[in-house]
Amino acid sequence: MALTPDAPPVSVGVLREHGAGERRVALVPEVVGRLTREGLAVLVERGAGEAAFFPDAAYEAAGATLGDRTAVLAADVLACVHAPDAGLAPSLHRGQVVVGLLALGGHVEQAHALGSAGVVALDLALLPRTLSRAQSMDALTSQASVAGYRAAIVAAEAFGRFFPMMITAAGTAKPARVLVLGTGVAGLQAIGTARRLGAQVTGYDIRPSSADEVRSLGATFLQLTSTPEGAGEGGYARELTEDERAAQQAELAGHVAGFDVVITTAQVPGRRPPVLVTADTVAAMRPGSVVVDLGASDLGGNVEGSVPDERVVTPGGATVVGAGNLAAELPTAASSAYARNVAAVLRAVVRDGRLDADSDDEVVKAIRVPAPAPTAPPP
Ligand code: NAD
């Protein structure tokens, strides 16, 4: 990312995130230091890192310039966690680059606003994750790891007993029995964390390759007999048919009641999260049981009745935690990993001191969001 002599440095702006409960920041001081040494100018909105415990002074010490929102919005590149609000579109300029976990497919208003402002949107959610070169940019993985770790901590905190076996003068406590449904990036991290806390852990997934991964973490793999293997494209799961889903729910119901804690992380890219645990299954759990639904969203999650960002205690005494955005609850670790992902993307779009977001680089091409048709009406 060396500078072209006499060209002004490419500027990268870091905005303070405004989503409810969002405490992450797109760049952290350590990464800002590296980027400024590589020739970029970094502008940081005052207070942008505060909620993740990165004070303004640390950004300044790393070589960033602090400014108000208007000054930062003028940067050549805006690094964000989420897509900027549609209301900011008049402050953006043609050719400006916005990079983040934009998920514009699900945010039509923001997609239209960025498109009509002539902004080039680079969406980390579109990254081809199997390309080895893209792994340093893989924000879905870095944030899912944080969320999986946090899910086990949230479950342990909501649970009324110990996770590990405890032998004390007052008697012996049995270890908690934890079931993790969906053992991709987040699920494996939840398994590892629950194991480190001393729980007895079982994992389940429909991708056959996950069984060995679960066992390699010292957990037991739950093999269902009713559900066929569900490997889909690109290493992801496929969506089950209606009949397969019903059979899976029925068989899982028989297992779930035997666990103290259930953590669900199942996703199928581009689809609603599958319901794995029905309301009847939750009702059959013992009082004091805990369910953490990492897939909880406005579209519904893996657990019937879970509400994003809410903790519901059922009449039967089970606590259902609808965990919408757990990575934001560990903001320092999540932001540090995310910032390294963003920096890797910046290195792919700033070459020889010039911004080239239209490049033919296969990773940049894959994450560049096609501009919406100019005639498309706003929603
Ligand atoms: P994800 O968030 O899309 O899904 C989470 C898990 O839910 C997956 O393991 C999936 O199989 C499971 N699932 C979906 N429907 C289910 C159902 N009905 N019942 C039970 N489980 C169900 O996936 P992810 O965690 O992002 O990753 C999925 C796969 O991609 C993994 O194999 C992962 O190792 C792989 N991956 C590879 C790379 C890489 O090569 N660099 C990077 C990231 C992920």
XYZ file of C-alpha atoms and ligand atoms in Angstrom:
423
model
C 0.000 0.000 0.000
C 2.984 2.327 -0.636
C 2.149 5.939 -1.447
C 2.407 7.313 -4.958
C 4.759 10.338 -4.677
C 2.843 13.638 -4.356
C -0.603 11.977 -4.419
C -2.689 12.779 -1.330
C -3.023 9.686 0.839
C -6.185 7.640 0.502
C -8.348 8.492 3.519
C -10.334 5.958 5.539
C -13.139 7.156 7.799
C -14.378 5.311 10.880
C -17.891 6.212 11.975
C -19.430 5.676 15.370
C -21.937 2.827 14.959
C -25.537 3.653 15.851
C -27.402 0.322 15.777
C -29.250 -0.678 18.955
C -26.873 -2.560 21.258
C -24.006 -2.230 18.773
C -20.739 -1.610 20.625
C -18.235 -2.610 17.955
C -16.080 -0.258 15.909
C -14.720 -0.989 12.426
C -11.048 -0.121 13.092
C -9.141 -0.320 16.369
C -6.042 1.748 17.275
C -3.552 -1.093 16.747
C -4.768 -1.615 13.169
C -4.988 2.154 12.570
C -1.305 2.353 13.495
C -0.421 -0.226 10.872
C -2.575 1.417 8.200
C -1.096 4.882 8.791
C 2.417 3.429 8.602
C 1.400 1.870 5.278
C 0.473 5.329 3.949
C -3.259 5.709 4.589
C -4.812 8.688 6.364
C -7.345 7.556 8.972
C -10.160 9.825 10.201
C -12.069 8.692 13.265
C -15.361 10.124 14.506
C -14.916 11.255 18.115
C -16.112 8.536 20.497
C -16.268 5.873 17.735
C -14.355 3.301 19.805
C -15.590 4.302 23.256
C -18.169 1.487 23.651
C -15.485 -1.065 22.734
C -13.056 0.482 25.265
C -10.839 2.198 22.672
C -10.516 5.853 23.733
C -10.038 8.712 21.279
C -6.536 9.296 22.651
C -5.466 5.786 21.578
C -6.573 6.487 18.005
C -4.689 9.792 18.014
C -1.574 8.081 19.358
C -1.875 5.550 16.517
C -1.788 8.381 13.951
C -5.500 8.951 13.285
C -7.136 12.359 13.012
C -10.230 12.788 15.160
C -13.174 14.674 13.725
C -16.917 15.110 13.791
C -19.248 12.981 11.724
C -19.336 15.410 8.791
C -15.550 15.456 8.470
C -15.319 11.670 8.604
C -18.091 11.227 6.011
C -15.863 12.998 3.457
C -13.235 10.201 3.554
C -12.451 8.216 0.384
C -13.390 4.973 2.145
C -15.829 4.511 5.021
C -15.134 1.494 7.211
C -18.255 0.393 9.083
C -19.659 -2.579 10.916
C -23.195 -2.162 9.526
C -24.394 -0.303 6.430
C -24.688 3.453 7.081
C -28.227 4.762 7.579
C -30.043 5.700 4.398
C -30.348 9.241 5.844
C -26.579 9.718 5.441
C -26.751 9.289 1.646
C -26.743 13.080 0.916
C -23.416 13.337 2.790
C -21.772 10.610 0.678
C -20.122 11.173 -2.670
C -19.846 9.394 -6.024
C -16.955 6.935 -6.143
C -16.689 6.769 -2.356
C -16.206 3.238 -1.038
C -18.132 1.812 1.904
C -16.830 -1.435 3.389
C -18.534 -3.476 6.098
C -20.906 -6.324 6.917
C -23.499 -4.433 4.906
C -25.970 -7.281 4.200
C -27.630 -4.998 1.661
C -29.769 -7.864 0.368
C -31.785 -7.543 3.576
C -31.615 -3.736 3.757
C -33.277 -2.500 0.597
C -33.570 1.131 1.710
C -29.856 1.416 2.535
C -28.912 -0.407 -0.687
C -30.954 2.045 -2.728
C -29.548 5.058 -0.842
C -25.926 3.953 -1.353
C -26.610 3.070 -4.985
C -28.203 6.418 -5.796
C -25.324 8.261 -4.075
C -22.949 6.479 -6.512
C -21.132 4.786 -3.655
C -19.195 1.550 -4.236
C -20.400 -0.898 -1.578
C -18.045 -3.714 -0.534
C -20.032 -6.215 1.487
C -17.977 -8.563 3.660
C -21.016 -10.844 3.932
C -20.443 -11.745 0.240
C -16.856 -12.899 0.706
C -15.993 -16.233 -1.002
C -14.924 -17.911 2.227
C -13.283 -20.947 0.704
C -10.642 -18.865 -1.129
C -7.537 -19.111 1.023
C -6.564 -15.513 0.172
C -9.888 -14.284 1.526
C -9.524 -15.887 4.941
C -7.844 -12.854 6.478
C -10.902 -10.824 5.385
C -13.500 -13.286 6.668
C -15.549 -11.157 9.037
C -18.420 -13.656 9.120
C -16.048 -16.208 10.616
C -14.345 -13.821 13.044
C -17.661 -12.506 14.341
C -19.299 -15.974 14.478
C -16.369 -17.203 16.602
C -16.911 -14.384 19.069
C -20.677 -14.991 19.117
C -20.227 -18.732 19.713
C -17.884 -18.113 22.646
C -20.262 -15.553 24.081
C -23.277 -17.895 23.682
C -21.677 -20.399 26.061
C -20.888 -17.625 28.566
C -24.458 -16.252 28.358
C -25.828 -19.763 28.901
C -23.568 -20.355 31.908
C -24.609 -17.019 33.394
C -28.344 -17.741 32.951
C -28.019 -21.286 34.342
C -28.755 -21.770 38.040
C -26.160 -24.490 38.576
C -22.449 -25.039 37.881
C -21.198 -26.043 34.432
C -18.365 -28.241 35.803
C -18.686 -31.140 38.188
C -18.007 -29.807 41.678
C -16.953 -31.982 44.573
C -17.308 -30.060 47.795
C -17.802 -30.800 51.478
C -21.458 -29.946 50.917
C -21.846 -32.624 48.277
C -21.148 -33.300 44.620
C -22.720 -31.283 41.804
C -23.185 -33.027 38.474
C -21.770 -31.262 35.395
C -24.225 -29.395 33.179
C -25.333 -31.248 30.052
C -25.078 -28.916 27.058
C -26.407 -29.575 23.546
C -25.191 -27.409 20.649
C -27.378 -27.551 17.534
C -25.568 -26.387 14.391
C -21.818 -26.896 14.595
C -20.362 -24.470 12.062
C -18.006 -21.700 13.144
C -20.154 -20.404 16.034
C -21.307 -23.841 17.182
C -17.780 -25.244 17.409
C -16.677 -22.226 19.397
C -19.663 -22.670 21.745
C -18.727 -26.347 22.179
C -15.098 -25.504 22.947
C -16.082 -22.834 25.458
C -18.713 -24.968 27.227
C -16.145 -27.789 27.448
C -13.547 -25.435 28.928
C -16.166 -24.441 31.511
C -16.422 -28.112 32.427
C -19.796 -29.042 30.922
C -20.606 -32.371 29.270
C -21.194 -31.328 25.669
C -23.011 -32.878 22.709
C -23.137 -31.376 19.212
C -25.422 -31.950 16.242
C -25.402 -30.784 12.614
C -26.763 -32.031 9.309
C -23.441 -31.709 7.499
C -21.762 -35.116 7.821
C -18.265 -33.587 8.031
C -19.184 -31.866 11.281
C -19.266 -35.135 13.291
C -15.458 -35.430 13.335
C -15.063 -31.736 14.152
C -17.398 -32.112 17.147
C -15.569 -35.191 18.392
C -12.170 -33.529 17.940
C -13.255 -31.011 20.592
C -13.967 -33.794 23.067
C -17.743 -33.560 22.656
C -20.213 -36.296 21.703
C -21.897 -36.170 18.293
C -25.644 -36.666 18.284
C -26.601 -38.856 15.324
C -30.248 -38.549 14.299
C -31.780 -41.422 12.389
C -34.688 -39.525 10.832
C -32.819 -36.736 9.049
C -30.807 -37.308 5.872
C -27.419 -35.716 5.397
C -27.768 -32.050 4.578
C -24.571 -30.909 2.896
C -25.313 -28.204 0.346
C -23.165 -25.994 -1.869
C -19.863 -24.405 -0.859
C -19.506 -26.383 2.363
C -22.793 -25.014 3.739
C -25.959 -26.841 4.732
C -28.907 -27.179 2.368
C -32.432 -26.225 3.333
C -34.428 -29.258 4.498
C -37.786 -30.096 2.965
C -40.951 -29.622 5.022
C -41.128 -33.358 5.801
C -37.436 -33.593 6.712
C -37.808 -30.591 8.994
C -40.801 -32.095 10.806
C -38.959 -35.411 11.286
C -35.884 -33.573 12.572
C -37.926 -31.510 15.051
C -39.730 -34.608 16.327
C -36.536 -36.593 16.858
C -34.692 -33.674 18.428
C -37.612 -33.166 20.846
C -36.859 -36.568 22.358
C -33.237 -35.560 23.028
C -33.581 -31.903 24.063
C -35.531 -32.614 27.256
C -32.531 -34.538 28.597
C -30.225 -31.519 28.442
C -29.827 -28.613 30.858
C -28.658 -26.132 28.230
C -29.308 -25.927 24.505
C -27.392 -23.502 22.263
C -28.653 -23.187 18.687
C -26.598 -21.725 15.832
C -28.112 -23.299 12.685
C -28.231 -21.192 9.533
C -28.707 -21.784 5.821
C -27.260 -18.889 3.789
C -29.955 -16.691 2.237
C -32.832 -18.500 4.004
C -34.733 -18.111 7.245
C -33.014 -19.968 10.072
C -34.577 -23.454 10.408
C -36.752 -24.098 13.482
C -35.042 -26.936 15.342
C -36.677 -26.582 18.748
C -40.444 -26.132 18.857
C -42.400 -24.416 21.640
C -43.651 -27.853 22.788
C -40.060 -29.071 23.053
C -39.113 -26.062 25.196
C -42.209 -26.689 27.350
C -40.946 -30.231 28.033
C -37.596 -28.987 29.396
C -36.967 -29.015 33.139
C -37.346 -25.819 35.203
C -34.001 -24.005 35.239
C -33.066 -25.169 31.727
C -31.528 -22.568 29.442
C -31.886 -22.158 25.692
C -29.693 -19.651 23.830
C -30.853 -19.034 20.267
C -28.027 -17.443 18.332
C -30.149 -17.416 15.190
C -32.874 -15.248 16.773
C -33.933 -12.526 14.355
C -37.026 -10.674 13.236
C -37.455 -13.475 10.681
C -37.601 -16.052 13.494
C -34.796 -18.191 14.882
C -33.967 -21.832 15.598
C -36.220 -21.832 18.651
C -39.936 -21.207 18.382
C -40.872 -18.221 20.554
C -37.373 -16.770 20.987
C -37.337 -12.968 20.785
C -34.175 -11.206 19.541
C -32.276 -9.499 22.366
C -34.785 -10.667 24.975
C -34.745 -13.216 27.760
C -38.077 -15.009 28.209
C -38.837 -17.356 31.108
C -41.483 -19.872 30.019
C -44.329 -20.980 32.337
C -42.370 -24.251 32.703
C -39.346 -22.371 34.072
C -36.995 -22.586 31.061
C -35.073 -19.416 30.164
C -35.010 -18.718 26.424
C -32.385 -16.144 25.427
C -32.941 -14.644 21.993
C -29.389 -13.660 21.169
C -29.507 -11.425 18.126
C -26.057 -9.841 18.085
C -23.769 -11.571 20.575
C -20.534 -10.439 18.906
C -21.418 -6.887 19.989
C -21.405 -8.056 23.620
C -17.676 -8.769 23.450
C -16.853 -5.534 21.638
C -13.102 -5.315 22.210
C -12.307 -8.792 20.886
C -14.906 -8.600 18.121
C -13.702 -5.163 16.933
C -10.029 -6.193 17.002
C -10.682 -9.209 14.775
C -13.073 -7.258 12.553
C -10.533 -4.439 12.112
C -7.946 -6.944 10.871
C -10.518 -8.238 8.358
C -11.254 -4.683 7.170
C -7.532 -3.852 6.898
C -7.028 -6.903 4.660
C -9.798 -5.647 2.368
C -8.254 -2.154 2.325
C -4.952 -3.685 1.196
C -6.815 -5.305 -1.708
C -8.440 -2.036 -2.875
C -5.614 0.434 -2.249
C -2.695 -0.321 -4.503
C 0.357 1.882 -4.954
C -1.395 4.563 -2.961
C -4.458 4.636 -5.225
C -7.978 3.529 -4.487
C -9.135 0.922 -6.995
C -12.419 -0.603 -5.889
C -13.317 -1.430 -9.524
C -10.367 -3.767 -9.813
C -10.667 -7.233 -11.345
C -9.252 -8.809 -8.194
C -11.420 -11.902 -7.624
C -12.100 -11.101 -3.976
C -12.946 -7.444 -4.618
C -15.212 -8.445 -7.531
C -17.036 -10.926 -5.306
C -17.766 -8.473 -2.484
C -18.645 -5.474 -4.712
C -22.422 -5.017 -4.552
C -23.907 -4.373 -7.994
C -25.501 -0.917 -8.126
C -29.322 -1.139 -8.115
C -31.034 -0.233 -11.406
C -31.319 3.595 -11.582
C -35.046 3.343 -12.256
C -35.721 1.100 -9.254
C -38.258 2.876 -7.029
C -37.396 3.408 -3.364
C -39.305 0.985 -1.108
P -23.737 -21.068 8.942
O -23.647 -19.931 9.919
O -24.369 -20.833 7.628
O -24.534 -22.290 9.662
C -24.206 -22.741 10.949
C -24.381 -24.250 11.000
O -25.771 -24.607 10.955
C -23.733 -25.011 9.869
O -22.770 -25.890 10.387
C -24.883 -25.733 9.184
O -24.517 -26.990 8.661
C -25.864 -25.865 10.335
N -27.251 -26.141 9.924
C -28.007 -25.567 8.962
N -29.244 -26.109 8.914
C -29.285 -27.044 9.893
C -30.288 -27.930 10.357
N -31.504 -27.977 9.795
N -29.982 -28.756 11.370
C -28.748 -28.728 11.951
N -27.765 -27.901 11.572
C -28.017 -27.072 10.548
O -22.345 -21.745 8.675
P -20.864 -21.289 9.077
O -20.692 -21.537 10.516
O -20.608 -19.920 8.582
O -19.981 -22.322 8.244
C -20.503 -23.464 7.630
C -19.426 -24.249 6.944
O -18.558 -23.439 6.165
C -18.522 -24.986 7.900
O -18.189 -26.194 7.300
C -17.329 -24.125 7.975
O -16.184 -24.844 8.395
C -17.230 -23.694 6.545
N -16.407 -22.476 6.466
C -15.282 -22.566 5.724
C -14.448 -21.463 5.672
C -13.182 -21.528 4.891
O -12.967 -22.455 4.157
N -12.362 -20.535 5.020
C -14.760 -20.295 6.331
C -15.943 -20.251 7.058
C -16.755 -21.358 7.115
